[in-house]
mmCIF file of C-alpha atoms in Angstrom:
data_model
loop_
_atom_site.group_PDB
_atom_site.id
_atom_site.type_symbol
_atom_site.label_atom_id
_atom_site.label_comp_id
_atom_site.label_asym_id
_atom_site.label_seq_id
_atom_site.Cartn_x
_atom_site.Cartn_y
_atom_site.Cartn_z
ATOM 1 C CA MET A 113 -25.572 14.614 -4.875
ATOM 2 C CA LYS A 114 -26.396 12.881 -1.579
ATOM 3 C CA SER A 115 -30.098 13.580 -2.032
ATOM 4 C CA LEU A 116 -29.943 12.150 -5.554
ATOM 5 C CA CYS A 117 -28.287 8.969 -4.266
ATOM 6 C CA ARG A 118 -30.969 8.625 -1.580
ATOM 7 C CA SER A 119 -33.647 9.012 -4.233
ATOM 8 C CA VAL A 120 -32.105 6.332 -6.416
ATOM 9 C CA ILE A 121 -31.807 3.950 -3.481
ATOM 10 C CA ALA A 122 -35.368 4.638 -2.474
ATOM 11 C CA ALA A 123 -36.599 4.070 -6.011
ATOM 12 C CA ALA A 124 -34.736 0.784 -6.272
ATOM 13 C CA SER A 125 -36.182 -0.315 -2.946
ATOM 14 C CA LEU A 126 -39.712 0.496 -4.088
ATOM 15 C CA ILE A 127 -39.279 -1.435 -7.303
ATOM 16 C CA PHE A 128 -38.569 -4.654 -5.442
ATOM 17 C CA ILE A 129 -41.313 -4.485 -2.810
ATOM 18 C CA GLY A 130 -43.790 -7.166 -3.873
ATOM 19 C CA CYS A 131 -47.579 -7.042 -3.715
ATOM 20 C CA ASP A 132 -47.458 -9.047 -0.485
ATOM 21 C CA GLY A 133 -45.126 -6.521 1.115
ATOM 22 C CA SER A 134 -42.023 -8.663 0.758
ATOM 23 C CA SER A 135 -38.772 -7.229 -0.570
ATOM 24 C CA SER A 136 -35.672 -8.485 -2.358
ATOM 25 C CA PRO A 137 -32.479 -6.711 -1.177
ATOM 26 C CA ASN A 138 -30.310 -8.669 -3.596
ATOM 27 C CA ALA A 139 -32.456 -7.655 -6.537
ATOM 28 C CA ALA A 140 -32.374 -4.038 -5.373
ATOM 29 C CA LEU A 141 -28.588 -4.085 -5.195
ATOM 30 C CA LEU A 142 -28.448 -5.613 -8.674
ATOM 31 C CA ALA A 143 -30.669 -2.817 -9.957
ATOM 32 C CA LEU A 144 -28.387 -0.203 -8.414
ATOM 33 C CA ALA A 145 -25.372 -1.810 -10.028
ATOM 34 C CA THR A 146 -26.983 -1.665 -13.445
ATOM 35 C CA LEU A 147 -27.684 2.062 -12.969
ATOM 36 C CA SER A 148 -23.935 2.730 -12.928
ATOM 37 C CA PRO A 149 -22.248 3.252 -16.296
ATOM 38 C CA PRO A 150 -20.285 0.236 -17.579
ATOM 39 C CA GLY A 151 -16.522 0.335 -17.734
ATOM 40 C CA ILE A 152 -13.226 -0.785 -16.206
ATOM 41 C CA GLU A 153 -12.592 -0.239 -12.503
ATOM 42 C CA PHE A 154 -9.077 0.241 -11.097
ATOM 43 C CA LYS A 155 -7.577 -0.043 -7.621
ATOM 44 C CA ALA A 156 -4.193 1.171 -6.352
ATOM 45 C CA VAL A 157 -2.250 -0.570 -3.588
ATOM 46 C CA VAL A 158 1.187 -0.603 -2.001
ATOM 47 C CA GLY A 159 1.776 -4.289 -1.440
ATOM 48 C CA ASP A 160 -0.987 -5.418 0.907
ATOM 49 C CA SER A 161 -2.115 -1.868 1.779
ATOM 50 C CA ASP A 162 -4.313 0.603 -0.047
ATOM 51 C CA ALA A 163 -2.508 3.507 -1.702
ATOM 52 C CA SER A 164 -4.093 6.372 0.212
ATOM 53 C CA CYS A 165 -3.271 9.882 1.401
ATOM 54 C CA GLY A 166 -3.390 11.408 4.854
ATOM 55 C CA GLY A 167 -1.380 8.955 6.938
ATOM 56 C CA ASP A 168 1.252 6.265 7.131
ATOM 57 C CA ILE A 169 1.036 3.374 4.676
ATOM 58 C CA THR A 170 2.210 0.241 6.451
ATOM 59 C CA GLY A 171 1.714 -3.484 6.008
ATOM 60 C CA HIS A 172 3.540 -3.676 2.715
ATOM 61 C CA GLY A 173 6.286 -6.061 3.791
ATOM 62 C CA ASP A 174 6.823 -9.517 2.313
ATOM 63 C CA SER A 175 7.509 -12.166 4.950
ATOM 64 C CA HIS A 176 9.607 -15.158 3.952
ATOM 65 C CA SER A 177 9.213 -18.493 5.705
ATOM 66 C CA SER A 178 12.857 -19.418 5.175
ATOM 67 C CA SER A 179 14.207 -16.297 6.879
ATOM 68 C CA VAL A 180 13.181 -13.313 8.951
ATOM 69 C CA THR A 181 13.859 -10.899 6.100
ATOM 70 C CA ILE A 182 11.042 -8.476 5.350
ATOM 71 C CA GLN A 183 11.182 -6.439 2.163
ATOM 72 C CA HIS A 184 9.552 -3.033 2.394
ATOM 73 C CA VAL A 185 8.689 -0.741 -0.460
ATOM 74 C CA ALA A 186 11.931 0.888 -1.616
ATOM 75 C CA GLY A 187 13.585 -0.343 1.575
ATOM 76 C CA VAL A 188 11.555 1.722 4.047
ATOM 77 C CA MET A 189 8.506 1.363 6.291
ATOM 78 C CA PRO A 190 6.217 3.210 6.645
ATOM 79 C CA ILE A 191 5.747 5.607 3.719
ATOM 80 C CA GLY A 192 3.531 8.588 2.967
ATOM 81 C CA LEU A 193 1.959 8.864 -0.475
ATOM 82 C CA LYS A 194 2.605 12.138 -2.265
ATOM 83 C CA ASP A 195 1.178 11.592 -5.759
ATOM 84 C CA LEU A 196 -0.269 8.758 -7.823
ATOM 85 C CA ARG A 197 -1.897 9.593 -11.154
ATOM 86 C CA PHE A 198 -1.625 8.120 -14.628
ATOM 87 C CA TYR A 199 -3.179 8.279 -18.084
ATOM 88 C CA VAL A 200 -4.571 5.181 -19.808
ATOM 89 C CA SER A 201 -5.832 4.786 -23.368
ATOM 90 C CA GLU A 202 -6.380 2.403 -26.305
ATOM 91 C CA PHE A 203 -8.520 -0.136 -24.450
ATOM 92 C CA GLU A 204 -9.211 -3.497 -26.074
ATOM 93 C CA LEU A 205 -10.882 -6.712 -24.991
ATOM 94 C CA VAL A 206 -10.289 -10.119 -26.573
ATOM 95 C CA ASP A 207 -13.274 -12.461 -26.397
ATOM 96 C CA GLN A 208 -13.339 -16.251 -26.178
ATOM 97 C CA ASN A 209 -13.267 -16.491 -29.988
ATOM 98 C CA ASP A 210 -10.160 -14.291 -30.188
ATOM 99 C CA ASN A 211 -12.140 -11.355 -31.587
ATOM 100 C CA ILE A 212 -10.614 -8.005 -30.621
ATOM 101 C CA ILE A 213 -13.119 -5.443 -29.363
ATOM 102 C CA THR A 214 -11.875 -1.857 -29.344
ATOM 103 C CA LEU A 215 -13.623 -0.069 -26.496
ATOM 104 C CA ASP A 216 -15.345 3.255 -26.944
ATOM 105 C CA VAL A 217 -14.044 5.524 -24.169
ATOM 106 C CA PRO A 218 -16.387 8.541 -24.454
ATOM 107 C CA ASN A 219 -15.666 12.140 -23.539
ATOM 108 C CA THR A 220 -17.096 12.674 -20.057
ATOM 109 C CA GLY A 221 -16.140 16.294 -19.461
ATOM 110 C CA ALA A 222 -13.820 15.620 -16.519
ATOM 111 C CA TRP A 223 -11.855 12.379 -16.570
ATOM 112 C CA GLN A 224 -11.968 11.268 -20.211
ATOM 113 C CA TYR A 225 -11.258 12.892 -23.556
ATOM 114 C CA GLY A 226 -10.199 11.600 -26.971
ATOM 115 C CA GLY A 227 -10.068 8.008 -25.770
ATOM 116 C CA VAL A 228 -7.771 8.953 -22.882
ATOM 117 C CA ALA A 229 -8.729 8.563 -19.215
ATOM 118 C CA LEU A 230 -6.979 9.950 -16.150
ATOM 119 C CA LEU A 231 -6.831 7.728 -13.070
ATOM 120 C CA ASP A 232 -6.200 9.740 -9.905
ATOM 121 C CA PHE A 233 -5.593 8.036 -6.548
ATOM 122 C CA GLU A 234 -4.480 11.034 -4.481
ATOM 123 C CA ASN A 235 -6.841 13.506 -2.806
ATOM 124 C CA GLY A 236 -4.550 16.324 -1.705
ATOM 125 C CA LYS A 237 -4.636 15.307 1.970
ATOM 126 C CA GLY A 238 -1.632 14.813 4.204
ATOM 127 C CA SER A 239 1.564 14.629 2.180
ATOM 128 C CA CYS A 240 -0.348 14.354 -1.117
ATOM 129 C CA SER A 241 0.180 17.357 -3.348
ATOM 130 C CA GLY A 242 -2.396 16.944 -6.107
ATOM 131 C CA THR A 243 -6.104 17.706 -6.290
ATOM 132 C CA THR A 244 -8.995 16.806 -3.994
ATOM 133 C CA GLU A 245 -10.871 14.934 -6.737
ATOM 134 C CA THR A 246 -10.123 11.273 -7.382
ATOM 135 C CA ASN A 247 -11.050 8.789 -10.096
ATOM 136 C CA ASN A 248 -10.608 5.015 -10.318
ATOM 137 C CA PHE A 249 -12.953 4.246 -13.216
ATOM 138 C CA VAL A 250 -12.781 4.244 -17.009
ATOM 139 C CA GLN A 251 -16.262 4.545 -18.464
ATOM 140 C CA ALA A 252 -16.559 2.400 -21.580
ATOM 141 C CA SER A 253 -19.018 0.168 -23.411
ATOM 142 C CA VAL A 254 -18.451 -3.353 -22.080
ATOM 143 C CA GLU A 255 -20.648 -6.416 -21.828
ATOM 144 C CA ASN A 256 -21.276 -8.477 -18.722
ATOM 145 C CA LYS A 257 -19.333 -11.525 -19.831
ATOM 146 C CA THR A 258 -15.923 -13.108 -19.463
ATOM 147 C CA TYR A 259 -13.186 -12.137 -21.894
ATOM 148 C CA LYS A 260 -9.796 -13.747 -22.458
ATOM 149 C CA THR A 261 -7.714 -10.591 -22.346
ATOM 150 C CA LEU A 262 -7.812 -6.940 -21.329
ATOM 151 C CA ARG A 263 -5.329 -4.688 -23.110
ATOM 152 C CA PHE A 264 -4.604 -0.980 -22.684
ATOM 153 C CA THR A 265 -1.791 1.541 -23.036
ATOM 154 C CA LEU A 266 -0.223 3.404 -20.132
ATOM 155 C CA GLY A 267 0.150 6.803 -21.737
ATOM 156 C CA VAL A 268 -1.300 9.482 -23.983
ATOM 157 C CA PRO A 269 -1.379 8.724 -27.729
ATOM 158 C CA GLU A 270 1.102 10.623 -29.867
ATOM 159 C CA SER A 271 -1.758 12.475 -31.595
ATOM 160 C CA LEU A 272 -2.586 14.205 -28.292
ATOM 161 C CA ASN A 273 0.760 14.151 -26.549
ATOM 162 C CA HIS A 274 2.049 17.516 -27.752
ATOM 163 C CA ILE A 275 -1.015 19.747 -27.455
ATOM 164 C CA ASP A 276 -0.871 22.817 -25.204
ATOM 165 C CA TYR A 277 -2.188 21.620 -21.841
ATOM 166 C CA SER A 278 -3.138 25.159 -20.797
ATOM 167 C CA VAL A 279 -5.956 25.218 -23.376
ATOM 168 C CA ALA A 280 -6.592 21.468 -23.593
ATOM 169 C CA PRO A 281 -9.868 19.871 -22.495
ATOM 170 C CA SER A 282 -10.012 17.953 -19.214
ATOM 171 C CA PRO A 283 -8.297 15.686 -18.219
ATOM 172 C CA LEU A 284 -5.446 16.835 -20.488
ATOM 173 C CA ASN A 285 -5.352 20.232 -18.776
ATOM 174 C CA VAL A 286 -3.730 19.111 -15.512
ATOM 175 C CA SER A 287 -0.545 21.126 -15.034
ATOM 176 C CA GLY A 288 0.941 18.554 -12.663
ATOM 177 C CA LEU A 289 0.915 15.975 -15.455
ATOM 178 C CA ALA A 290 2.507 18.110 -18.147
ATOM 179 C CA TRP A 291 6.093 18.975 -18.930
ATOM 180 C CA SER A 292 6.667 21.803 -21.388
ATOM 181 C CA TRP A 293 4.201 21.083 -24.161
ATOM 182 C CA THR A 294 7.000 20.224 -26.607
ATOM 183 C CA MET A 295 7.908 17.349 -24.285
ATOM 184 C CA GLY A 296 4.312 16.249 -23.812
ATOM 185 C CA TYR A 297 2.605 14.687 -20.823
ATOM 186 C CA ARG A 298 3.774 12.720 -17.852
ATOM 187 C CA PHE A 299 2.002 9.447 -18.563
ATOM 188 C CA PHE A 300 2.646 8.196 -15.054
ATOM 189 C CA VAL A 301 3.371 10.070 -11.826
ATOM 190 C CA GLY A 302 4.114 8.132 -8.646
ATOM 191 C CA GLU A 303 5.740 9.787 -5.632
ATOM 192 C CA PHE A 304 6.094 8.941 -1.957
ATOM 193 C CA LEU A 305 8.129 9.856 1.106
ATOM 194 C CA SER A 306 9.767 7.759 3.780
ATOM 195 C CA ASN A 307 8.082 8.168 7.155
ATOM 196 C CA ASP A 308 10.597 5.839 8.754
ATOM 197 C CA ALA A 309 12.256 7.664 11.664
ATOM 198 C CA ALA A 310 15.719 6.621 10.462
ATOM 199 C CA THR A 311 15.209 7.857 6.886
ATOM 200 C CA LEU A 312 12.528 10.512 7.349
ATOM 201 C CA GLY A 313 11.827 12.543 4.214
ATOM 202 C CA ASN A 314 13.776 10.449 1.730
ATOM 203 C CA ALA A 315 11.686 10.443 -1.446
ATOM 204 C CA ALA A 316 10.882 8.282 -4.446
ATOM 205 C CA VAL A 317 9.790 10.156 -7.580
ATOM 206 C CA LEU A 318 8.855 8.222 -10.722
ATOM 207 C CA HIS A 319 7.668 10.101 -13.814
ATOM 208 C CA ILE A 320 7.220 8.270 -17.117
ATOM 209 C CA GLY A 321 6.705 10.129 -20.396
ATOM 210 C CA SER A 322 8.075 10.288 -23.922
ATOM 211 C CA ALA A 323 11.708 11.420 -24.120
ATOM 212 C CA GLY A 324 14.060 12.896 -26.670
ATOM 213 C CA CYS A 325 11.274 15.031 -28.141
ATOM 214 C CA SER A 326 11.860 17.846 -30.621
ATOM 215 C CA GLU A 327 9.730 20.057 -32.839
ATOM 216 C CA SER A 328 10.220 21.235 -36.410
ATOM 217 C CA ALA A 329 7.593 23.246 -38.301
ATOM 218 C CA GLY A 330 4.923 22.147 -35.863
ATOM 219 C CA VAL A 331 5.757 18.454 -36.157
ATOM 220 C CA TYR A 332 6.981 16.659 -33.046
ATOM 221 C CA THR A 333 9.158 13.570 -32.873
ATOM 222 C CA CYS A 334 10.409 11.632 -29.846
ATOM 223 C CA THR A 335 13.260 9.159 -29.834
ATOM 224 C CA ASN A 336 11.753 7.177 -26.929
ATOM 225 C CA SER A 337 8.007 6.653 -26.837
ATOM 226 C CA ASN A 338 7.966 5.129 -23.331
ATOM 227 C CA ARG A 339 4.382 3.927 -23.756
ATOM 228 C CA THR A 340 3.801 0.461 -22.415
ATOM 229 C CA VAL A 341 1.004 -1.802 -23.608
ATOM 230 C CA ILE A 342 -0.455 -3.632 -20.613
ATOM 231 C CA GLU A 343 -1.899 -7.038 -21.527
ATOM 232 C CA LEU A 344 -3.697 -8.989 -18.817
ATOM 233 C CA THR A 345 -4.792 -12.560 -19.521
ATOM 234 C CA PRO A 346 -5.768 -14.212 -16.224
ATOM 235 C CA THR A 347 -6.356 -17.961 -16.346
ATOM 236 C CA GLU A 348 -9.990 -17.511 -15.294
ATOM 237 C CA GLY A 349 -10.567 -14.700 -17.797
ATOM 238 C CA PHE A 350 -11.687 -11.136 -17.150
ATOM 239 C CA ASN A 351 -15.242 -9.940 -16.531
ATOM 240 C CA PRO A 352 -15.404 -6.139 -16.056
ATOM 241 C CA PHE A 353 -18.592 -6.491 -14.014
ATOM 242 C CA THR A 354 -17.029 -8.749 -11.377
ATOM 243 C CA GLN A 355 -13.304 -7.964 -11.605
ATOM 244 C CA LYS A 356 -11.069 -4.910 -11.641
ATOM 245 C CA VAL A 357 -7.503 -3.922 -12.464
ATOM 246 C CA GLN A 358 -5.059 -3.509 -9.604
ATOM 247 C CA PHE A 359 -1.945 -1.326 -9.729
ATOM 248 C CA ASP A 360 0.804 -1.960 -7.161
ATOM 249 C CA LEU A 361 3.120 0.962 -6.383
ATOM 250 C CA LYS A 362 5.443 -1.338 -4.484
ATOM 251 C CA LYS A 363 6.017 -3.445 -7.593
ATOM 252 C CA ALA A 364 6.468 -0.263 -9.651
ATOM 253 C CA VAL A 365 9.549 0.799 -7.658
ATOM 254 C CA THR A 366 11.058 -2.648 -7.122
ATOM 255 C CA GLY A 367 14.792 -2.143 -7.519
ATOM 256 C CA TRP A 368 14.917 1.157 -5.650
ATOM 257 C CA ASP A 369 16.116 1.556 -2.059
ATOM 258 C CA ILE A 370 15.524 5.013 -0.568
ATOM 259 C CA SER A 371 16.822 4.037 2.872
ATOM 260 C CA THR A 372 20.199 5.410 1.789
ATOM 261 C CA GLY A 373 18.886 8.464 -0.080
ATOM 262 C CA SER A 374 16.197 9.743 -2.423
ATOM 263 C CA LYS A 375 15.652 8.217 -5.869
ATOM 264 C CA SER A 376 14.073 9.853 -8.919
ATOM 265 C CA CYS A 377 13.355 9.057 -12.548
ATOM 266 C CA HIS A 378 12.090 11.775 -14.892
ATOM 267 C CA SER A 379 12.548 9.840 -18.148
ATOM 268 C CA MET A 380 15.208 12.278 -19.320
ATOM 269 C CA GLY A 381 17.599 10.024 -21.186
ATOM 270 C CA ALA A 382 21.198 9.369 -20.093
ATOM 271 C CA MET A 383 20.992 11.703 -17.098
ATOM 272 C CA ASP A 384 18.331 9.428 -15.559
ATOM 273 C CA SER A 385 19.643 6.083 -16.757
ATOM 274 C CA ALA A 386 21.055 4.861 -13.448
ATOM 275 C CA THR A 387 17.692 5.075 -11.679
ATOM 276 C CA CYS A 388 15.144 4.732 -14.511
ATOM 277 C CA SER A 389 16.720 1.565 -15.879
ATOM 278 C CA LEU A 390 16.055 -0.143 -12.536
ATOM 279 C CA VAL A 391 12.292 0.425 -12.575
ATOM 280 C CA TYR A 392 11.307 0.621 -16.254
ATOM 281 C CA PRO A 393 11.358 -3.205 -16.592
ATOM 282 C CA ASN A 394 8.652 -3.349 -13.894
ATOM 283 C CA PHE A 395 6.397 -1.709 -16.495
ATOM 284 C CA GLY A 396 7.619 -3.983 -19.288
ATOM 285 C CA LEU A 397 9.765 -1.237 -20.836
ATOM 286 C CA ASP A 398 13.364 -1.080 -21.985
ATOM 287 C CA TYR A 399 14.711 2.289 -20.853
ATOM 288 C CA SER A 400 17.387 2.477 -23.544
ATOM 289 C CA THR A 401 14.861 2.219 -26.396
ATOM 290 C CA GLY A 402 11.568 3.323 -24.832
ATOM 291 C CA ASN A 403 9.920 0.227 -26.332
ATOM 292 C CA ALA A 404 8.735 -3.084 -24.911
ATOM 293 C CA GLY A 405 11.539 -4.924 -23.187
ATOM 294 C CA SER A 406 12.271 -8.581 -22.575
ATOM 295 C CA THR A 407 10.644 -8.501 -19.124
ATOM 296 C CA THR A 408 6.877 -8.813 -18.655
ATOM 297 C CA GLN A 409 5.283 -6.031 -16.645
ATOM 298 C CA THR A 410 4.432 -6.802 -13.013
ATOM 299 C CA VAL A 411 2.661 -3.640 -11.814
ATOM 300 C CA PHE A 412 -0.870 -4.397 -13.081
ATOM 301 C CA GLY A 413 -3.028 -7.429 -12.363
ATOM 302 C CA ILE A 414 -6.643 -8.571 -12.205
ATOM 303 C CA ILE A 415 -8.500 -9.040 -8.891
ATOM 304 C CA SER A 416 -12.125 -9.603 -7.843
ATOM 305 C CA LYS A 417 -14.316 -6.644 -6.965
#
């Protein structure tokens, strides 16, 4: 792979060496960018810090000018990431004329299948418990222009949610993202540990997936879908070639404080209500119904590349 990258870079450099021996680095970089497949790029953070494995995540406090109070993620500082993976699907763009463009998310053999993409921000290092491979990109047919709105679903569509993961194509074959196949998939998995000396090892575990699922004669029904439609309409618009989607784990667990003990949400109905109901609104969901709530999601936003 490294030799292939060197060859591509060399080729791009040769293309932009003029007859007089001059070169154009900017043009070469532009050529390299166009060699990459189009799509939607994602980034994961914890407040002001990158969400990464293998060490302490610090710098995620919010300073307030009117006081000395600093709010840390779930009440602790620092933390160690354990897992951060989620499925996204049903991508749409809305152009300046309010036309809705449904994006083609092709099967790629590893990270995308059936219009579903897996975003994976953990690499198995340090306290992370997943796989070594990572992915922050959804390959899709997009144009280099500014759109009004980006819309997608956090979750696996119902048509694929109850297949047997053990024989499913990638990325629907990841055991760490599946409950029993009657239940379906974990749409979102976010986990971290407190590395604060005073609360060492206290954990936050957030798993979102459809709940109240049952099967009869091969047909599955779930009382709570728990799929949230993320709609991002920044004032300056969204250009997938110059901007990307940011997910903030700190905002995802706003309402939890693990300084006094571990917190978990497994989307399991009444038994999880006390903890899930505190964080579901961060995703724009009402925990009691599994549908869109009255609160707008805060976990996703648009930033520059």
